[in-house]
Amino acid sequence: MLLKLRVASETELCRKEVSVMTTDFTAVTDEAIQIRHYLHQHPEVSDQEVATSAYLRDRLRTLGYRIITPAKLKTGVVAELGHGHPVVALRSDIDALPIHEATGLAYASVNPGVMHACGHDFHMASLLGAAQALKDADFAGTIRLIFQPAEETHVGAQEVMESGGAEGIDAIIGFHNKPDLAAGEVGILEGGLMAAVDQFKVILHGKGTHAAKPELGRDPIVALTSLVNSLQTIVSRNVDPQAVVVLSVTHISGGNTWNVIPETASFEGTVRSFSTAGRKLAKQRFMEVVKAGAATFDVTPEIEWIKGPDVVNNDDQLTPLVAETTAKFARVVRPVPSTTGEDFAYFSQRIPSVFAFVGSHGTSDWHHPDLKLDDQALTTGIKFFYYNALNLLAKLR
Ligand SMILES: [Zn+2]
Ligand SMILES: [Zn+2]
């Protein structure tokens, strides 16, 4: 996608330097830490972020933002500051996970079985911190804040787009905290940063019988075990060794006792990929292997293929701009693309965008019940949104 870019004049650059000097990020960070602790304590799962949305709305109203959340969007908040084009959107996700927290933190979740174990509280606090700093900034154009629901279920970005919440945006940026990066580090990469996600579910229909009389049935268990092994050859034997594709079978089920061969057995799992060709090949071979394997064992496969988000693809023109700006307040590193997925991809497929990894110096990885993040890392998250918003508004004018 072609973007109209303009080189900032020296005067503008000078003004930005002044802005760098006068914005008190220590005070903003201190407040963002309190906000994160509150949000961490009150997590809500995907598409049920009612109290979280109310909290964000109140805070943004107090800061002087216009709340423009489309009526169709049940949870999440869209807000704006400024007028006219360009419109630069800043995105944070807001949902938590159905995980029982085991951090022992003073501000641990008070909602049993629900935890901000992916650090979306870190994203919200960063964006609210940036919102606070931006309300006093000097800029032309519009800053739109998108607090998106349901990232974990990969439907929230689509909900925002279908509701009209992403109309008229010239550029959008976002980030995910990265526990294995240090506080003050930001990972930025042109092109594919996070993988395309597909999900599969297969039920093998056979014929149940007495365990001692297998010749009278059609055993789905033997078929399933063979298929799970055969599917591993797609990545090892079919996919280009230079390409990255992952295929994992993560759940198998069949039978309920020792002396009965069941009627059915099932399995499910996921495919991750970074190219259209790799994604297409993996799906095609999956179908062939399952159908042929099932035929070999005389069982009938019922296959469900659920297409998830595409690759999170960083725009060629915007990414160097974001990297240059970010290098002024953080250590920019080149991250290894992640085989995890992100529904920010739905934005990045339609709108010029940059998605980054902001170091959060965590104690474990995403989705772990013991994940603790470094509060001091919030400063970098706040600055990432603040400086890149202002710089992109100046450049896209
Ligand atoms: Zn997650
Ligand atoms: Zn996440």
Short mmCIF file of C-alpha atoms and ligand atoms in Angstrom, two decimals:
data_model
loop_
_atom_site.label_atom_id
_atom_site.label_comp_id
_atom_site.label_asym_id
_atom_site.label_seq_id
_atom_site.Cartn_x
_atom_site.Cartn_y
_atom_site.Cartn_z
CA MET A 1 0.00 0.00 0.00
CA LEU A 2 1.37 3.41 -0.96
CA LEU A 3 1.52 6.08 1.67
CA LYS A 4 1.90 9.77 1.28
CA LEU A 5 4.93 10.57 3.40
CA ARG A 6 6.48 13.90 4.10
CA VAL A 7 9.87 14.57 5.54
CA ALA A 8 9.50 16.54 8.78
CA SER A 9 10.97 20.00 8.62
CA GLU A 10 13.78 21.02 10.93
CA THR A 11 11.41 23.26 12.88
CA GLU A 12 9.13 20.33 13.52
CA LEU A 13 12.02 18.17 14.64
CA CYS A 14 13.15 20.90 17.02
CA ARG A 15 9.66 21.19 18.42
CA LYS A 16 9.64 17.43 18.99
CA GLU A 17 12.94 17.63 20.86
CA VAL A 18 11.35 20.25 23.14
CA SER A 19 8.39 17.93 23.61
CA VAL A 20 10.79 15.11 24.55
CA MET A 21 12.34 17.36 27.18
CA THR A 22 9.13 18.65 28.72
CA THR A 23 6.95 15.55 28.94
CA ASP A 24 7.24 14.12 32.43
CA PHE A 25 7.21 10.41 31.75
CA THR A 26 8.13 9.56 35.34
CA ALA A 27 4.82 10.91 36.64
CA VAL A 28 2.89 9.36 33.72
CA THR A 29 4.57 6.00 34.34
CA ASP A 30 3.83 6.10 38.06
CA GLU A 31 0.17 6.60 37.30
CA ALA A 32 0.22 3.90 34.60
CA ILE A 33 1.68 1.44 37.12
CA GLN A 34 -1.29 2.06 39.46
CA ILE A 35 -3.67 1.66 36.52
CA ARG A 36 -2.04 -1.62 35.48
CA HIS A 37 -2.27 -3.01 39.00
CA TYR A 38 -5.98 -2.17 39.13
CA LEU A 39 -6.65 -3.73 35.72
CA HIS A 40 -4.54 -6.77 36.61
CA GLN A 41 -6.65 -7.28 39.71
CA HIS A 42 -9.91 -7.14 37.73
CA PRO A 43 -9.43 -9.27 34.60
CA GLU A 44 -12.29 -10.29 32.31
CA VAL A 45 -12.26 -12.95 29.58
CA SER A 46 -12.82 -12.32 25.87
CA ASP A 47 -15.98 -10.47 24.84
CA GLN A 48 -17.02 -10.10 28.49
CA GLU A 49 -14.82 -7.06 29.26
CA VAL A 50 -17.74 -4.97 30.55
CA ALA A 51 -16.17 -3.49 33.70
CA THR A 52 -12.83 -3.05 31.91
CA SER A 53 -14.54 -1.09 29.12
CA ALA A 54 -16.38 1.10 31.64
CA TYR A 55 -13.10 1.83 33.45
CA LEU A 56 -11.34 2.76 30.19
CA ARG A 57 -14.27 4.94 29.08
CA ASP A 58 -14.31 6.87 32.35
CA ARG A 59 -10.59 7.43 32.29
CA LEU A 60 -10.61 8.62 28.66
CA ARG A 61 -13.55 10.94 29.24
CA THR A 62 -11.70 12.47 32.19
CA LEU A 63 -8.70 13.05 29.95
CA GLY A 64 -10.91 14.87 27.42
CA TYR A 65 -11.16 12.23 24.67
CA ARG A 66 -14.30 11.85 22.57
CA ILE A 67 -15.78 8.38 23.05
CA ILE A 68 -16.84 7.13 19.60
CA THR A 69 -17.33 3.42 20.33
CA PRO A 70 -19.71 2.09 17.63
CA ALA A 71 -23.02 0.84 19.02
CA LYS A 72 -22.41 -2.58 17.45
CA LEU A 73 -19.29 -3.07 19.54
CA LYS A 74 -20.50 -4.72 22.75
CA THR A 75 -17.21 -4.43 24.66
CA GLY A 76 -14.07 -2.41 23.97
CA VAL A 77 -13.69 1.35 23.59
CA VAL A 78 -12.87 3.59 20.64
CA ALA A 79 -11.93 7.20 21.42
CA GLU A 80 -10.48 10.16 19.57
CA LEU A 81 -8.50 13.33 20.12
CA GLY A 82 -7.96 16.01 17.48
CA HIS A 83 -9.64 16.53 14.10
CA GLY A 84 -9.27 15.63 10.43
CA HIS A 85 -6.59 13.70 8.58
CA PRO A 86 -4.25 12.05 9.02
CA VAL A 87 -5.84 9.60 11.43
CA VAL A 88 -3.31 7.53 13.33
CA ALA A 89 -4.74 4.69 15.41
CA LEU A 90 -3.14 3.19 18.50
CA ARG A 91 -4.37 -0.24 19.48
CA SER A 92 -4.39 -2.16 22.75
CA ASP A 93 -6.17 -5.42 23.46
CA ILE A 94 -8.09 -5.68 26.74
CA ASP A 95 -9.06 -9.31 27.45
CA ALA A 96 -7.68 -11.81 29.97
CA LEU A 97 -7.44 -15.61 29.98
CA PRO A 98 -9.32 -18.40 31.80
CA ILE A 99 -6.23 -19.19 33.91
CA HIS A 100 -6.01 -19.35 37.71
CA GLU A 101 -3.33 -16.87 38.76
CA ALA A 102 -0.37 -18.23 40.76
CA THR A 103 1.85 -15.15 41.02
CA GLY A 104 1.17 -14.37 44.68
CA LEU A 105 1.32 -10.65 43.79
CA ALA A 106 -0.33 -8.11 46.09
CA TYR A 107 -2.42 -7.06 43.08
CA ALA A 108 -3.21 -10.61 41.87
CA SER A 109 -6.57 -11.29 40.21
CA VAL A 110 -9.63 -11.11 42.44
CA ASN A 111 -11.66 -12.93 39.78
CA PRO A 112 -11.03 -16.65 40.40
CA GLY A 113 -9.96 -18.56 37.30
CA VAL A 114 -9.32 -15.40 35.26
CA MET A 115 -5.92 -13.79 34.83
CA HIS A 116 -4.16 -11.20 32.70
CA ALA A 117 -1.61 -13.87 31.80
CA CYS A 118 -0.82 -12.37 28.40
CA GLY A 119 -0.11 -8.89 29.77
CA HIS A 120 -2.98 -7.08 28.04
CA ASP A 121 -3.18 -5.05 31.27
CA PHE A 122 0.33 -3.83 30.37
CA HIS A 123 -0.92 -2.81 26.92
CA MET A 124 -3.95 -0.93 28.31
CA ALA A 125 -1.87 0.89 30.95
CA SER A 126 0.67 1.89 28.28
CA LEU A 127 -2.01 3.25 25.99
CA LEU A 128 -3.76 5.11 28.81
CA GLY A 129 -0.38 6.57 29.83
CA ALA A 130 0.24 7.69 26.26
CA ALA A 131 -3.30 9.10 26.09
CA GLN A 132 -2.55 11.18 29.17
CA ALA A 133 0.68 12.56 27.65
CA LEU A 134 -0.88 13.12 24.20
CA LYS A 135 -3.72 15.29 25.50
CA ASP A 136 -1.15 18.04 26.10
CA ALA A 137 0.79 17.46 22.86
CA ASP A 138 0.79 19.75 19.85
CA PHE A 139 -0.29 17.94 16.67
CA ALA A 140 -2.45 18.23 13.57
CA GLY A 141 -4.80 15.38 12.67
CA THR A 142 -6.55 12.76 14.75
CA ILE A 143 -5.35 10.22 17.25
CA ARG A 144 -7.74 7.31 17.55
CA LEU A 145 -7.41 4.91 20.45
CA ILE A 146 -8.73 1.40 19.88
CA PHE A 147 -9.12 -0.68 23.02
CA GLN A 148 -10.03 -3.92 21.32
CA PRO A 149 -11.89 -6.82 22.96
CA ALA A 150 -11.37 -10.56 22.49
CA GLU A 151 -7.85 -10.86 21.12
CA GLU A 152 -7.36 -14.27 22.75
CA THR A 153 -10.29 -15.73 20.81
CA HIS A 154 -9.12 -13.96 17.64
CA VAL A 155 -12.47 -12.29 16.97
CA GLY A 156 -12.03 -8.83 18.55
CA ALA A 157 -10.19 -7.08 15.71
CA GLN A 158 -12.86 -8.31 13.30
CA GLU A 159 -15.56 -7.07 15.67
CA VAL A 160 -13.96 -3.62 15.66
CA MET A 161 -13.68 -3.59 11.87
CA GLU A 162 -17.22 -4.87 11.28
CA SER A 163 -18.61 -2.28 13.70
CA GLY A 164 -16.95 0.53 11.73
CA GLY A 165 -14.48 1.36 14.52
CA ALA A 166 -11.51 1.20 12.14
CA GLU A 167 -12.95 3.32 9.29
CA GLY A 168 -10.86 6.15 7.89
CA ILE A 169 -7.58 5.21 9.57
CA ASP A 170 -4.39 6.15 7.69
CA ALA A 171 -2.01 4.11 9.85
CA ILE A 172 -2.28 1.89 12.90
CA ILE A 173 0.33 0.79 15.40
CA GLY A 174 0.29 -1.62 18.31
CA PHE A 175 2.57 -3.84 20.33
CA HIS A 176 2.68 -6.95 22.43
CA ASN A 177 4.77 -7.04 25.55
CA LYS A 178 7.60 -9.58 25.27
CA PRO A 179 8.69 -11.20 28.56
CA ASP A 180 12.04 -12.38 27.16
CA LEU A 181 13.07 -8.86 26.10
CA ALA A 182 14.53 -6.53 28.72
CA ALA A 183 12.76 -3.39 29.91
CA GLY A 184 13.73 -0.64 27.46
CA GLU A 185 14.10 -2.99 24.49
CA VAL A 186 11.74 -2.93 21.51
CA GLY A 187 11.68 -5.57 18.77
CA ILE A 188 10.84 -4.21 15.32
CA LEU A 189 10.87 -6.10 12.03
CA GLU A 190 9.63 -5.37 8.50
CA GLY A 191 7.27 -8.00 7.06
CA GLY A 192 5.98 -11.00 8.99
CA LEU A 193 6.32 -10.67 12.77
CA MET A 194 3.74 -13.18 13.97
CA ALA A 195 2.38 -16.30 12.30
CA ALA A 196 -0.84 -17.07 10.46
CA VAL A 197 -3.00 -19.35 12.60
CA ASP A 198 -5.21 -22.22 11.45
CA GLN A 199 -7.05 -24.69 13.62
CA PHE A 200 -8.26 -28.20 12.80
CA LYS A 201 -10.65 -30.70 14.37
CA VAL A 202 -11.12 -34.24 13.05
CA ILE A 203 -13.62 -36.89 14.11
CA LEU A 204 -12.92 -40.41 12.83
CA HIS A 205 -16.10 -42.45 12.49
CA GLY A 206 -15.51 -46.19 12.76
CA LYS A 207 -17.55 -49.07 14.10
CA GLY A 208 -17.55 -50.00 17.77
CA THR A 209 -17.05 -53.58 18.87
CA HIS A 210 -15.78 -55.82 21.67
CA ALA A 211 -12.06 -55.31 22.29
CA ALA A 212 -11.60 -59.06 21.79
CA LYS A 213 -13.39 -59.02 18.43
CA PRO A 214 -11.70 -56.26 16.39
CA GLU A 215 -12.54 -58.03 13.13
CA LEU A 216 -16.22 -57.13 13.70
CA GLY A 217 -15.55 -53.37 13.90
CA ARG A 218 -13.54 -50.57 12.32
CA ASP A 219 -11.13 -49.24 14.92
CA PRO A 220 -10.84 -45.41 15.01
CA ILE A 221 -8.12 -45.52 17.73
CA VAL A 222 -5.55 -47.31 15.57
CA ALA A 223 -6.42 -44.96 12.69
CA LEU A 224 -6.00 -41.90 14.94
CA THR A 225 -2.57 -42.90 16.28
CA SER A 226 -1.32 -43.57 12.77
CA LEU A 227 -2.69 -40.25 11.50
CA VAL A 228 -1.12 -38.21 14.30
CA ASN A 229 2.28 -39.62 13.35
CA SER A 230 1.73 -39.25 9.59
CA LEU A 231 0.75 -35.59 10.00
CA GLN A 232 4.20 -34.86 11.43
CA THR A 233 5.71 -35.67 8.03
CA ILE A 234 4.00 -32.63 6.44
CA VAL A 235 6.49 -30.25 8.02
CA SER A 236 9.48 -32.62 7.88
CA ARG A 237 8.92 -33.98 4.34
CA ASN A 238 6.71 -31.57 2.35
CA VAL A 239 7.40 -28.02 3.51
CA ASP A 240 10.48 -26.14 2.27
CA PRO A 241 13.07 -26.46 5.07
CA GLN A 242 13.73 -22.70 4.74
CA ALA A 243 10.09 -21.89 5.41
CA VAL A 244 8.58 -21.86 8.89
CA VAL A 245 5.52 -24.05 9.39
CA VAL A 246 4.45 -25.69 12.64
CA LEU A 247 1.84 -28.43 12.93
CA SER A 248 0.86 -29.56 16.42
CA VAL A 249 -1.81 -32.06 17.42
CA THR A 250 -2.74 -30.95 20.90
CA HIS A 251 -5.79 -32.92 21.97
CA ILE A 252 -6.86 -36.50 21.28
CA SER A 253 -9.94 -38.26 22.53
CA GLY A 254 -11.52 -41.68 22.03
CA GLY A 255 -13.10 -44.50 24.00
CA ASN A 256 -13.90 -44.68 27.69
CA THR A 257 -12.98 -48.14 28.92
CA TRP A 258 -10.49 -51.02 28.46
CA ASN A 259 -12.53 -53.64 26.72
CA VAL A 260 -14.53 -51.73 24.09
CA ILE A 261 -13.34 -50.43 20.75
CA PRO A 262 -15.25 -47.12 20.39
CA GLU A 263 -17.34 -45.85 17.50
CA THR A 264 -15.37 -42.63 17.15
CA ALA A 265 -12.08 -40.99 18.06
CA SER A 266 -11.12 -37.37 17.56
CA PHE A 267 -8.15 -35.03 17.54
CA GLU A 268 -7.51 -31.32 17.17
CA GLY A 269 -4.61 -28.98 16.84
CA THR A 270 -3.15 -26.05 14.95
CA VAL A 271 -0.98 -25.04 11.99
CA ARG A 272 1.21 -21.91 12.10
CA SER A 273 2.84 -20.46 8.99
CA PHE A 274 4.46 -17.32 7.60
CA SER A 275 3.68 -17.49 3.89
CA THR A 276 0.62 -17.97 1.74
CA ALA A 277 2.36 -20.86 -0.03
CA GLY A 278 3.32 -22.58 3.24
CA ARG A 279 -0.18 -22.11 4.64
CA LYS A 280 -1.81 -23.47 1.49
CA LEU A 281 0.52 -26.46 1.24
CA ALA A 282 0.05 -27.41 4.89
CA LYS A 283 -3.73 -27.37 4.52
CA GLN A 284 -3.68 -29.31 1.23
CA ARG A 285 -1.37 -32.03 2.59
CA PHE A 286 -3.35 -32.18 5.85
CA MET A 287 -6.53 -32.97 3.90
CA GLU A 288 -4.74 -35.56 1.73
CA VAL A 289 -3.03 -37.29 4.65
CA VAL A 290 -6.20 -37.45 6.76
CA LYS A 291 -8.44 -38.67 3.93
CA ALA A 292 -5.96 -41.26 2.63
CA GLY A 293 -5.00 -42.39 6.15
CA ALA A 294 -8.62 -42.77 7.15
CA ALA A 295 -9.32 -44.79 4.00
CA THR A 296 -6.40 -47.08 4.84
CA PHE A 297 -8.02 -47.94 8.17
CA ASP A 298 -11.55 -48.00 6.80
CA VAL A 299 -12.84 -45.15 8.95
CA THR A 300 -14.62 -42.01 7.78
CA PRO A 301 -13.10 -38.61 8.62
CA GLU A 302 -15.16 -35.54 9.47
CA ILE A 303 -12.78 -32.60 9.07
CA GLU A 304 -13.31 -29.06 10.37
CA TRP A 305 -10.73 -26.46 9.27
CA ILE A 306 -10.99 -23.10 11.03
CA LYS A 307 -9.06 -20.30 9.34
CA GLY A 308 -7.58 -17.91 11.89
CA PRO A 309 -5.73 -14.61 11.57
CA ASP A 310 -3.22 -14.08 8.80
CA VAL A 311 0.42 -13.12 9.33
CA VAL A 312 0.96 -9.87 11.28
CA ASN A 313 2.61 -8.02 8.44
CA ASN A 314 4.55 -4.81 9.09
CA ASP A 315 4.34 -2.15 6.39
CA ASP A 316 7.54 -1.56 4.38
CA GLN A 317 7.28 2.25 4.50
CA LEU A 318 6.06 2.74 8.06
CA THR A 319 8.33 0.22 9.78
CA PRO A 320 11.62 2.13 9.20
CA LEU A 321 9.91 5.32 10.47
CA VAL A 322 8.75 3.60 13.63
CA ALA A 323 12.17 1.99 14.14
CA GLU A 324 13.90 5.36 13.75
CA THR A 325 11.58 7.11 16.20
CA THR A 326 11.73 4.26 18.71
CA ALA A 327 15.54 4.23 18.64
CA LYS A 328 15.45 7.71 20.23
CA PHE A 329 14.07 6.37 23.53
CA ALA A 330 14.65 2.57 23.46
CA ARG A 331 17.11 -0.07 22.34
CA VAL A 332 15.69 -1.38 19.08
CA VAL A 333 16.41 -5.06 18.44
CA ARG A 334 15.56 -7.33 15.54
CA PRO A 335 13.26 -10.00 16.99
CA VAL A 336 12.87 -13.58 15.86
CA PRO A 337 9.37 -13.82 14.32
CA SER A 338 6.99 -15.57 16.70
CA THR A 339 5.01 -18.67 15.72
CA THR A 340 2.24 -17.41 17.97
CA GLY A 341 -0.60 -15.51 16.29
CA GLU A 342 -2.17 -12.08 16.86
CA ASP A 343 -5.49 -10.85 15.58
CA PHE A 344 -3.88 -7.44 14.97
CA ALA A 345 -3.27 -9.21 11.63
CA TYR A 346 -6.84 -8.29 10.58
CA PHE A 347 -5.86 -4.61 10.85
CA SER A 348 -2.47 -5.17 9.21
CA GLN A 349 -4.07 -6.83 6.18
CA ARG A 350 -6.19 -3.73 5.47
CA ILE A 351 -4.40 -0.73 6.98
CA PRO A 352 -0.71 0.27 6.79
CA SER A 353 0.53 -0.83 10.18
CA VAL A 354 3.41 -1.63 12.47
CA PHE A 355 3.26 -4.11 15.33
CA ALA A 356 6.22 -4.35 17.69
CA PHE A 357 7.40 -6.31 20.70
CA VAL A 358 8.01 -4.16 23.79
CA GLY A 359 10.30 -5.77 26.38
CA SER A 360 8.44 -6.51 29.63
CA HIS A 361 11.18 -8.52 31.39
CA GLY A 362 8.76 -11.24 32.52
CA THR A 363 9.35 -14.17 34.87
CA SER A 364 7.88 -16.69 32.42
CA ASP A 365 6.25 -16.76 29.02
CA TRP A 366 2.81 -15.61 27.87
CA HIS A 367 -0.20 -17.59 29.18
CA HIS A 368 1.69 -18.87 32.22
CA PRO A 369 -0.10 -18.68 35.64
CA ASP A 370 3.11 -17.35 37.19
CA LEU A 371 3.79 -14.58 34.65
CA LYS A 372 4.96 -11.41 36.38
CA LEU A 373 5.98 -8.33 34.35
CA ASP A 374 8.34 -5.50 35.20
CA ASP A 375 6.38 -2.32 35.99
CA GLN A 376 9.31 -0.12 34.94
CA ALA A 377 9.00 -1.47 31.39
CA LEU A 378 5.74 0.49 31.07
CA THR A 379 7.68 3.68 30.30
CA THR A 380 8.80 2.20 26.99
CA GLY A 381 5.26 1.09 26.13
CA ILE A 382 3.95 4.60 26.84
CA LYS A 383 6.71 6.25 24.80
CA PHE A 384 6.23 3.78 21.94
CA PHE A 385 2.65 4.96 21.49
CA TYR A 386 3.34 8.62 22.28
CA TYR A 387 6.33 9.34 20.04
CA ASN A 388 5.25 7.14 17.15
CA ALA A 389 1.76 8.67 17.12
CA LEU A 390 3.18 12.19 16.92
CA ASN A 391 5.83 11.28 14.38
CA LEU A 392 3.41 9.43 12.08
CA LEU A 393 0.90 12.29 12.28
CA ALA A 394 3.65 14.68 11.14
CA LYS A 395 4.90 12.37 8.40
CA LEU A 396 1.51 11.41 6.94
CA ARG A 397 0.20 14.94 6.64
ZN ZN B 1 -2.40 -14.35 24.63
ZN ZN B 2 -1.64 -11.36 24.09
#
